[in-house]
CSV table of C-alpha atoms and ligand atoms in Angstrom, one decimal:
chain,number,residue,atom,x,y,z
A,1,MET,CA,0.0,0.0,0.0
A,2,THR,CA,1.4,3.5,-0.8
A,3,HIS,CA,0.6,6.3,1.5
A,4,ASP,CA,0.3,10.0,0.9
A,5,LYS,CA,2.8,12.1,2.8
A,6,LYS,CA,-0.2,14.1,4.2
A,7,ILE,CA,-2.6,11.7,6.1
A,8,THR,CA,-5.8,13.2,4.8
A,9,TYR,CA,-8.8,12.3,2.8
A,10,GLN,CA,-11.0,15.0,1.2
A,11,GLY,CA,-14.1,13.1,0.5
A,12,ILE,CA,-17.3,14.1,-1.3
A,13,ALA,CA,-18.4,17.6,-0.5
A,14,SER,CA,-20.3,17.7,2.8
A,15,LEU,CA,-21.3,20.1,5.5
A,16,ARG,CA,-19.2,18.1,8.0
A,17,PRO,CA,-16.3,20.1,9.4
A,18,GLN,CA,-12.7,19.2,8.6
A,19,LEU,CA,-11.3,17.5,11.7
A,20,ASN,CA,-7.7,18.0,12.7
A,21,ILE,CA,-6.6,15.0,14.8
A,22,GLY,CA,-3.9,14.7,17.4
A,23,LEU,CA,-3.1,11.0,17.7
A,24,PHE,CA,-1.4,9.3,20.7
A,25,GLY,CA,0.2,5.9,19.9
A,26,PHE,CA,1.1,4.4,16.6
A,27,GLY,CA,1.0,0.7,17.5
A,28,CYS,CA,-1.2,-2.0,16.2
A,29,VAL,CA,-4.5,0.0,16.5
A,30,GLY,CA,-2.9,3.4,15.6
A,31,GLN,CA,-1.5,2.0,12.3
A,32,GLY,CA,-4.9,0.2,11.7
A,33,LEU,CA,-6.6,3.6,12.0
A,34,TYR,CA,-4.1,5.2,9.8
A,35,ASP,CA,-4.9,2.7,7.1
A,36,VAL,CA,-8.7,2.8,7.3
A,37,LEU,CA,-8.7,6.6,7.6
A,38,ASN,CA,-6.5,6.9,4.5
A,39,ASN,CA,-8.9,4.7,2.6
A,40,SER,CA,-12.2,6.0,3.9
A,41,GLN,CA,-14.6,8.0,1.8
A,42,GLY,CA,-16.6,11.0,2.8
A,43,LEU,CA,-14.8,11.7,6.1
A,44,LYS,CA,-12.9,14.9,6.2
A,45,ALA,CA,-10.3,14.2,8.8
A,46,GLU,CA,-6.6,14.7,9.0
A,47,ILE,CA,-4.0,13.3,11.5
A,48,SER,CA,-1.6,16.2,11.8
A,49,LYS,CA,0.5,15.0,14.8
A,50,ILE,CA,1.3,11.7,16.3
A,51,CYS,CA,2.8,11.4,19.8
A,52,VAL,CA,4.8,8.2,20.4
A,53,LYS,CA,7.1,7.0,23.2
A,54,ASP,CA,9.8,5.0,21.4
A,55,ARG,CA,12.3,7.4,19.7
A,56,THR,CA,14.3,4.6,18.1
A,57,LYS,CA,11.5,2.7,16.2
A,58,SER,CA,11.4,3.2,12.4
A,59,ARG,CA,8.0,4.4,11.3
A,60,LYS,CA,6.2,3.8,8.0
A,61,ILE,CA,5.3,7.4,7.5
A,62,ASP,CA,7.3,10.6,7.4
A,63,LYS,CA,9.0,11.5,10.7
A,64,SER,CA,7.6,15.1,10.6
A,65,PHE,CA,4.3,13.6,11.8
A,66,PHE,CA,5.8,12.4,15.1
A,67,THR,CA,6.5,14.0,18.4
A,68,PHE,CA,7.7,12.6,21.7
A,69,GLU,CA,6.1,15.4,23.8
A,70,LYS,CA,2.4,15.2,24.7
A,71,LYS,CA,2.2,18.9,25.1
A,72,ASP,CA,2.8,19.3,21.3
A,73,ILE,CA,-0.8,17.9,21.0
A,74,LEU,CA,-2.4,18.7,24.3
A,75,LYS,CA,-1.2,22.3,24.5
A,76,ASN,CA,-1.6,23.0,20.8
A,77,GLY,CA,-5.0,24.6,20.2
A,78,ASN,CA,-5.1,23.3,16.6
A,79,HIS,CA,-6.5,19.9,17.3
A,80,ASP,CA,-10.2,19.4,17.4
A,81,LEU,CA,-10.0,15.8,18.3
A,82,ILE,CA,-7.7,13.7,20.4
A,83,VAL,CA,-7.5,10.0,19.5
A,84,GLU,CA,-5.8,8.1,22.3
A,85,LEU,CA,-4.5,4.7,21.3
A,86,ILE,CA,-1.5,4.0,23.7
A,87,ASP,CA,-1.0,0.9,25.7
A,88,ASP,CA,-0.3,2.4,29.2
A,89,ALA,CA,-3.7,2.8,30.9
A,90,GLN,CA,-2.5,5.3,33.4
A,91,ALA,CA,-0.8,7.6,30.9
A,92,ALA,CA,-3.9,7.2,28.7
A,93,TYR,CA,-6.1,8.4,31.6
A,94,GLU,CA,-3.9,11.4,32.1
A,95,ILE,CA,-4.0,12.4,28.4
A,96,THR,CA,-7.8,11.8,28.2
A,97,GLY,CA,-8.6,13.6,31.5
A,98,GLU,CA,-6.6,16.7,30.4
A,99,ALA,CA,-8.1,16.7,27.0
A,100,ILE,CA,-11.7,16.4,28.2
A,101,ASN,CA,-11.1,19.0,30.8
A,102,LYS,CA,-10.0,21.4,28.1
A,103,GLY,CA,-13.3,20.7,26.3
A,104,LYS,CA,-11.7,18.6,23.6
A,105,SER,CA,-13.4,15.6,22.0
A,106,VAL,CA,-11.6,12.3,22.7
A,107,VAL,CA,-11.8,8.9,21.1
A,108,THR,CA,-10.1,5.9,22.7
A,109,ALA,CA,-9.9,2.1,22.4
A,110,ASN,CA,-8.4,1.6,25.8
A,111,LYS,CA,-10.8,-0.6,27.7
A,112,LYS,CA,-8.7,-0.8,30.9
A,113,MET,CA,-8.4,2.9,31.1
A,114,VAL,CA,-12.2,3.4,30.5
A,115,ALA,CA,-13.3,0.7,32.9
A,116,GLU,CA,-10.9,1.7,35.7
A,117,ASN,CA,-11.7,5.4,35.6
A,118,PHE,CA,-15.3,5.4,34.4
A,119,GLU,CA,-16.8,7.4,37.1
A,120,ALA,CA,-14.2,10.2,36.9
A,121,LEU,CA,-14.4,10.2,33.1
A,122,PHE,CA,-18.2,10.5,33.3
A,123,ARG,CA,-18.1,13.4,35.8
A,124,LEU,CA,-15.6,15.2,33.5
A,125,GLN,CA,-17.8,14.8,30.5
A,126,VAL,CA,-20.8,16.2,32.4
A,127,LYS,CA,-18.6,19.2,33.4
A,128,SER,CA,-17.0,19.9,30.1
A,129,GLY,CA,-19.7,18.8,27.6
A,130,SER,CA,-17.1,17.1,25.4
A,131,SER,CA,-17.7,14.0,23.4
A,132,PHE,CA,-15.9,11.0,24.7
A,133,LEU,CA,-16.3,7.9,22.5
A,134,TYR,CA,-14.8,4.3,22.9
A,135,GLU,CA,-16.6,1.9,20.5
A,136,GLY,CA,-13.2,0.3,19.7
A,137,ALA,CA,-12.8,-0.7,23.4
A,138,CYS,CA,-15.6,-3.4,23.3
A,139,GLY,CA,-16.0,-6.1,20.8
A,140,GLY,CA,-13.6,-4.7,18.3
A,141,SER,CA,-15.5,-4.1,15.1
A,142,ILE,CA,-18.9,-4.9,16.6
A,143,PRO,CA,-20.9,-1.7,17.0
A,144,ILE,CA,-22.2,-2.7,20.4
A,145,ILE,CA,-21.9,0.4,22.5
A,146,ARG,CA,-23.8,2.7,20.2
A,147,THR,CA,-26.4,-0.1,19.7
A,148,LEU,CA,-27.0,-0.4,23.4
A,149,GLU,CA,-27.2,3.3,23.8
A,150,GLU,CA,-29.4,4.1,20.8
A,151,TYR,CA,-31.3,1.0,19.7
A,152,TYR,CA,-32.0,-0.4,23.1
A,153,ASP,CA,-32.4,3.0,24.8
A,154,ASN,CA,-35.9,2.2,26.0
A,155,GLU,CA,-35.7,-1.6,26.0
A,156,LEU,CA,-35.6,-3.3,29.4
A,157,LEU,CA,-32.6,-5.6,29.1
A,158,GLY,CA,-32.4,-8.9,30.9
A,159,SER,CA,-29.0,-10.0,30.0
A,160,VAL,CA,-25.8,-9.2,27.9
A,161,LYS,CA,-23.4,-12.0,27.5
A,162,GLY,CA,-20.7,-13.1,25.1
A,163,ILE,CA,-17.2,-13.7,23.9
A,164,LEU,CA,-15.3,-10.3,24.3
A,165,ASN,CA,-11.7,-11.4,24.0
A,166,GLY,CA,-10.3,-12.3,20.6
A,167,SER,CA,-7.0,-13.7,21.9
A,168,SER,CA,-8.5,-16.2,24.3
A,169,ASN,CA,-11.1,-17.3,21.7
A,170,TYR,CA,-8.3,-17.7,19.2
A,171,ILE,CA,-6.4,-20.0,21.6
A,172,LEU,CA,-9.5,-22.0,22.5
A,173,THR,CA,-10.2,-22.5,18.8
A,174,LYS,CA,-6.7,-23.5,17.8
A,175,MET,CA,-6.4,-25.9,20.8
A,176,GLU,CA,-9.6,-27.6,19.7
A,177,THR,CA,-9.4,-27.6,16.0
A,178,ASP,CA,-5.7,-27.8,15.4
A,179,LYS,CA,-4.8,-29.5,18.7
A,180,LEU,CA,-2.2,-26.8,19.3
A,181,GLY,CA,-0.7,-26.4,22.8
A,182,PHE,CA,-1.8,-23.4,24.8
A,183,GLU,CA,1.6,-21.6,24.6
A,184,ASP,CA,1.8,-22.1,20.8
A,185,ALA,CA,-1.7,-20.8,20.3
A,186,LEU,CA,-1.0,-17.8,22.5
A,187,LYS,CA,2.2,-17.1,20.5
A,188,GLU,CA,0.2,-17.1,17.3
A,189,ALA,CA,-2.4,-14.7,18.9
A,190,GLN,CA,0.4,-12.4,19.8
A,191,ALA,CA,2.1,-12.6,16.4
A,192,LEU,CA,-1.2,-11.7,14.8
A,193,GLY,CA,-1.6,-8.5,16.9
A,194,PHE,CA,-4.6,-9.7,18.9
A,195,ALA,CA,-3.1,-10.0,22.4
A,196,GLU,CA,-2.4,-7.3,24.9
A,197,SER,CA,1.3,-6.4,25.6
A,198,ASP,CA,0.7,-8.3,28.9
A,199,PRO,CA,-1.2,-11.3,27.5
A,200,PHE,CA,-2.2,-12.4,31.1
A,201,LEU,CA,-4.8,-9.7,30.8
A,202,ASP,CA,-6.3,-11.7,27.9
A,203,ILE,CA,-6.0,-15.3,29.2
A,204,ALA,CA,-7.0,-14.6,32.8
A,205,GLY,CA,-10.2,-12.8,31.8
A,206,TYR,CA,-9.2,-9.2,32.8
A,207,ASP,CA,-9.6,-7.7,29.4
A,208,THR,CA,-13.0,-9.4,29.1
A,209,LYS,CA,-13.9,-8.0,32.5
A,210,TYR,CA,-12.9,-4.4,31.5
A,211,LYS,CA,-15.2,-4.7,28.5
A,212,LEU,CA,-18.0,-6.1,30.6
A,213,CYS,CA,-17.7,-3.1,33.0
A,214,ILE,CA,-18.2,-0.8,30.0
A,215,LEU,CA,-21.2,-2.8,28.6
A,216,SER,CA,-22.8,-2.7,32.1
A,217,VAL,CA,-22.9,1.1,31.9
A,218,HIS,CA,-24.6,1.2,28.6
A,219,ALA,CA,-26.9,-1.9,29.0
A,220,PHE,CA,-28.0,-1.4,32.7
A,221,GLY,CA,-26.7,2.1,33.8
A,222,LEU,CA,-24.4,0.5,36.4
A,223,ILE,CA,-20.9,1.9,37.1
A,224,LEU,CA,-18.9,-0.9,38.5
A,225,LYS,CA,-15.2,-1.1,39.4
A,226,PRO,CA,-13.3,-4.0,37.8
A,227,GLN,CA,-12.1,-5.2,41.2
A,228,ASP,CA,-15.8,-5.8,42.2
A,229,ILE,CA,-16.3,-8.3,39.3
A,230,LEU,CA,-15.0,-11.9,39.5
A,231,ASN,CA,-13.0,-13.0,36.5
A,232,ILE,CA,-11.6,-16.6,36.0
A,233,GLY,CA,-9.9,-17.2,32.8
A,234,ILE,CA,-8.5,-20.0,30.6
A,235,GLN,CA,-4.9,-19.9,31.7
A,236,ASN,CA,-5.1,-23.4,33.3
A,237,ILE,CA,-7.0,-25.1,30.6
A,238,SER,CA,-5.7,-28.4,29.1
A,239,GLN,CA,-6.4,-30.6,26.2
A,240,PHE,CA,-8.2,-33.0,28.7
A,241,ASP,CA,-10.8,-30.3,29.4
A,242,ILE,CA,-11.3,-29.6,25.7
A,243,ASN,CA,-11.7,-33.3,24.9
A,244,TYR,CA,-14.1,-33.7,27.9
A,245,ALA,CA,-16.3,-30.9,26.7
A,246,ASN,CA,-16.3,-32.2,23.1
A,247,GLU,CA,-17.3,-35.7,24.2
A,248,LYS,CA,-20.3,-34.2,26.1
A,249,GLY,CA,-21.4,-32.0,23.2
A,250,TYR,CA,-19.9,-28.7,24.3
A,251,ARG,CA,-17.3,-26.2,23.3
A,252,ILE,CA,-15.4,-24.2,25.9
A,253,LYS,CA,-15.7,-20.4,25.6
A,254,LEU,CA,-14.6,-17.6,27.9
A,255,ILE,CA,-17.8,-15.8,28.6
A,256,ALA,CA,-18.7,-12.3,30.0
A,257,ASN,CA,-22.0,-12.5,31.8
A,258,ALA,CA,-24.3,-9.8,32.9
A,259,ARG,CA,-27.9,-10.6,33.8
A,260,LYS,CA,-30.6,-9.1,35.9
A,261,VAL,CA,-32.2,-11.3,38.4
A,262,ASN,CA,-35.0,-9.7,40.3
A,263,ASP,CA,-33.5,-6.3,41.3
A,264,LYS,CA,-29.9,-7.4,41.3
A,265,TYR,CA,-27.2,-8.2,38.7
A,266,GLN,CA,-25.1,-11.3,38.4
A,267,ILE,CA,-22.0,-10.1,36.6
A,268,TYR,CA,-18.8,-12.2,36.1
A,269,VAL,CA,-16.3,-13.7,33.7
A,270,LEU,CA,-15.9,-17.5,33.5
A,271,PRO,CA,-15.2,-20.2,31.0
A,272,VAL,CA,-18.5,-21.9,30.0
A,273,PHE,CA,-19.4,-25.2,28.4
A,274,ILE,CA,-21.4,-23.9,25.5
A,275,PRO,CA,-23.7,-26.5,23.7
A,276,LYS,CA,-22.5,-27.2,20.2
A,277,GLY,CA,-24.7,-25.6,17.6
A,278,SER,CA,-25.8,-22.6,19.8
A,279,PRO,CA,-24.8,-19.2,18.4
A,280,LEU,CA,-21.9,-18.6,20.9
A,281,SER,CA,-20.4,-22.0,20.1
A,282,THR,CA,-19.9,-21.0,16.5
A,283,ILE,CA,-17.6,-18.1,17.2
A,284,ASN,CA,-14.1,-18.9,16.2
A,285,ASN,CA,-10.6,-17.5,16.2
A,286,GLU,CA,-10.4,-13.8,17.0
A,287,PHE,CA,-14.1,-13.2,16.4
A,288,ASN,CA,-16.4,-12.0,19.3
A,289,GLY,CA,-20.0,-12.7,19.7
A,290,ILE,CA,-22.5,-10.9,21.9
A,291,GLU,CA,-26.0,-12.0,22.8
A,292,VAL,CA,-28.4,-9.2,24.0
A,293,GLU,CA,-31.7,-10.3,25.6
A,294,GLY,CA,-34.5,-7.8,26.0
A,295,VAL,CA,-37.5,-8.4,28.1
A,296,TYR,CA,-39.7,-7.8,25.0
A,297,SER,CA,-37.4,-8.1,22.0
A,298,ASP,CA,-36.0,-11.5,23.2
A,299,LYS,CA,-32.5,-12.5,21.9
A,300,GLN,CA,-30.3,-10.8,19.3
A,301,PHE,CA,-26.9,-11.9,18.4
A,302,PHE,CA,-24.0,-9.7,17.2
A,303,VAL,CA,-20.8,-11.1,15.6
A,304,GLY,CA,-17.6,-9.5,14.3
A,305,LYS,CA,-13.8,-9.5,14.5
A,306,GLY,CA,-13.0,-8.7,18.2
A,307,ALA,CA,-9.3,-7.9,17.8
A,308,GLY,CA,-6.7,-6.9,15.3
A,309,SER,CA,-5.4,-3.7,13.7
A,310,HIS,CA,-8.0,-3.0,11.0
A,311,PRO,CA,-11.2,-4.2,12.7
A,312,THR,CA,-10.4,-2.1,15.8
A,313,GLY,CA,-9.1,0.8,13.6
A,314,SER,CA,-12.5,0.7,11.9
A,315,ALA,CA,-14.4,1.0,15.2
A,316,VAL,CA,-12.2,4.0,16.0
A,317,LEU,CA,-12.8,5.5,12.6
A,318,SER,CA,-16.6,5.2,13.1
A,319,ASP,CA,-16.2,7.2,16.4
A,320,ILE,CA,-14.2,9.9,14.6
A,321,SER,CA,-17.0,10.1,12.0
A,322,ALA,CA,-19.6,10.3,14.8
A,323,ILE,CA,-17.6,13.2,16.3
A,324,THR,CA,-18.1,15.1,13.0
A,325,TYR,CA,-21.8,15.2,13.7
A,326,ASP,CA,-21.3,16.1,17.4
A,327,TYR,CA,-22.4,12.7,18.6
A,328,LYS,CA,-22.1,12.0,22.4
A,329,TYR,CA,-23.2,9.0,24.4
A,330,GLY,CA,-26.5,9.9,26.0
A,331,TYR,CA,-25.8,7.4,28.9
A,332,LYS,CA,-29.5,6.9,28.8
A,333,LYS,CA,-29.8,3.9,31.1
A,334,LEU,CA,-27.5,5.6,33.6
A,335,LYS,CA,-29.3,8.9,33.5
A,336,LYS,CA,-32.7,7.2,33.8
A,337,ARG,CA,-31.4,5.4,36.9
A,338,ILE,CA,-29.8,8.4,38.6
A,339,ASN,CA,-32.7,10.7,37.8
A,340,GLY,CA,-30.8,13.9,37.5
A,341,HIS,CA,-28.6,13.6,40.6
A,342,ILE,CA,-25.1,12.3,40.2
A,343,PRO,CA,-24.8,9.8,43.1
A,344,ASP,CA,-21.8,8.2,44.7
A,345,PHE,CA,-21.3,5.4,42.2
A,346,SER,CA,-19.0,3.5,44.5
A,347,LYS,CA,-22.3,2.2,46.0
A,348,ASP,CA,-23.3,0.6,42.7
A,349,LYS,CA,-21.7,-2.6,43.8
A,350,LYS,CA,-24.6,-3.1,46.2
A,351,TYR,CA,-26.6,-4.1,43.0
A,352,LEU,CA,-24.3,-7.1,42.5
A,353,ASP,CA,-25.6,-10.4,43.5
A,354,ASP,CA,-23.0,-13.0,44.4
A,355,ASP,CA,-25.2,-15.2,46.5
A,356,PHE,CA,-26.3,-17.8,44.0
A,357,ILE,CA,-25.4,-21.3,43.0
A,358,VAL,CA,-23.3,-22.1,39.9
A,359,LYS,CA,-22.8,-25.6,38.5
A,360,LEU,CA,-19.1,-26.0,37.7
A,361,TYR,CA,-16.6,-28.4,36.3
A,362,ILE,CA,-13.5,-28.0,38.3
A,363,ARG,CA,-10.2,-29.8,37.3
A,364,TYR,CA,-7.7,-29.8,40.0
A,365,VAL,CA,-4.2,-31.0,40.8
A,366,ASN,CA,-4.4,-31.0,44.6
A,367,GLY,CA,-7.7,-31.8,46.3
A,368,LYS,CA,-6.7,-29.3,49.1
A,369,ASP,CA,-7.2,-26.5,46.6
A,370,LEU,CA,-10.9,-27.2,46.6
A,371,LEU,CA,-11.2,-26.6,50.4
A,372,ASN,CA,-11.9,-22.9,50.1
A,373,LEU,CA,-14.9,-23.5,47.9
A,374,GLU,CA,-18.4,-23.7,49.4
A,375,ILE,CA,-19.7,-26.8,47.6
A,376,ALA,CA,-23.5,-27.3,48.0
A,377,ASN,CA,-23.4,-30.8,46.5
A,378,VAL,CA,-21.1,-32.9,44.2
A,379,VAL,CA,-22.7,-34.2,41.1
A,380,GLU,CA,-19.8,-36.3,39.7
A,381,GLN,CA,-16.2,-36.9,40.6
A,382,TYR,CA,-13.3,-38.4,38.7
A,383,SER,CA,-9.7,-39.2,39.7
A,384,SER,CA,-6.9,-40.8,37.8
A,385,SER,CA,-3.1,-40.8,38.1
A,386,LYS,CA,-3.1,-37.8,35.6
A,387,TYR,CA,-6.3,-35.8,36.0
A,388,ASN,CA,-8.9,-35.1,38.7
A,389,TYR,CA,-12.1,-33.3,38.3
A,390,VAL,CA,-15.3,-32.7,40.1
A,391,ILE,CA,-18.7,-31.4,38.9
A,392,ALA,CA,-20.5,-29.6,41.7
A,393,ASN,CA,-23.0,-26.9,42.6
A,394,VAL,CA,-21.0,-24.2,44.3
A,395,ILE,CA,-21.9,-20.9,46.1
A,396,PHE,CA,-20.7,-18.3,43.6
A,397,SER,CA,-19.2,-15.9,46.2
A,398,SER,CA,-16.7,-18.6,47.3
A,399,LEU,CA,-15.1,-18.5,43.9
A,400,LYS,CA,-13.4,-15.3,45.0
A,401,LYS,CA,-11.2,-17.4,47.3
A,402,ILE,CA,-9.5,-19.2,44.4
A,403,LYS,CA,-5.9,-18.3,44.0
A,404,GLN,CA,-3.9,-18.2,40.8
A,405,THR,CA,-1.4,-20.6,42.4
A,406,ASN,CA,-4.2,-23.2,42.8
A,407,ARG,CA,-4.0,-24.0,39.1
A,408,LEU,CA,-7.6,-25.0,39.0
A,409,PHE,CA,-9.5,-25.0,35.7
A,410,VAL,CA,-13.0,-23.9,36.5
A,411,CYS,CA,-15.8,-24.0,33.8
A,412,GLU,CA,-19.5,-23.3,34.2
A,413,LEU,CA,-22.0,-25.8,33.1
A,414,GLU,CA,-25.7,-25.2,32.3
A,415,GLN,CA,-25.9,-21.5,32.0
A,416,PHE,CA,-29.1,-19.7,32.9
B,1,HSE,N1,-6.4,-8.2,23.4
B,1,HSE,C1,-7.7,-7.9,23.0
B,1,HSE,C2,-8.4,-9.1,22.5
B,1,HSE,C3,-7.6,-6.8,21.9
B,1,HSE,O1,-7.7,-10.1,22.3
B,1,HSE,O2,-9.6,-9.1,22.4
B,1,HSE,C4,-9.0,-6.2,21.5
B,1,HSE,O3,-9.6,-5.6,22.6
């Protein structure tokens, strides 16, 4: 692909303003955005400055675009829009906070930054009136945030659940279909640009949890801290588990769950045995799939590439386009719930329900590691010289006592 020296596209004549973008980060997603913006039609937007950290890296575009000083963008009044695509969540928050405070519009794809700082970022938006969009932070190319905000604005939602991490879904797919080992499958996911720079965030369910926090705002109007939500990942899975699931007619998927039960919400991340043939079971590789269930509309299913340079760059581009018509999230569910007064959202965790029973498959190395779990009853137990597992009904809250060092593989059976 050849690239113009000036990263601009003058599309068909329109009343939309020309946007001058200051970009932070030129990694996987930043370069993906560069490509899709350069090939888009009808969008009048120009990236005039890119702030990066690494002074030694060779770049595929002219070096006059780059700066190593964030003030060259943040203190320069010429940029109408800040696009933040760096890796470091704390630095991303500082950049985003400063920009919103100054009344600038900001687009980001940083789910960790948004999830960890949501309340402060919401308050800043209320104060400054800026647009702050982050469609690329959840589900990659799937337009789920605006769909929840706009299409389901008046629909009572019963649940949102799905596969939100492309890397772990890629690993699960390759382990099952190509019989790849976990480490080899992870290496492929990294080489393809799907994984986080710390891939533990992907495989241990943290990345999924950050995305689930964001979806909970737009689906239910809840502001939850990531530390209030349980996440168990796939880091301890083995071929034995995959074969077991297969024999019983299931595929294992890492699932983000958020469902309303009476007046509370059960929100967590766990691997789940998904019946073969059901929509979530058909989602392979880096694709994500999200099932939204409305009280009246029933179930809808959204599928798309959940990770990767161009799919995520496309979601960022769509947010940039939305900025040109002054789009802001209405936070309709949130505003309906708080009824005009901004409360202390740290109390939102009182809406979480962790006092329920889950049916689990638990493969373990040492039986002592199960002692912390509150097991209501054992349904099945298996022990051999190589593998041990138990299928049991467990009090959900006791799962918080599992330690990473326990090396348990925990997988939910018979979802609600
Ligand atoms: N590491 C993330 C994933 C990137 O694998 O889904 C997209 O958010």
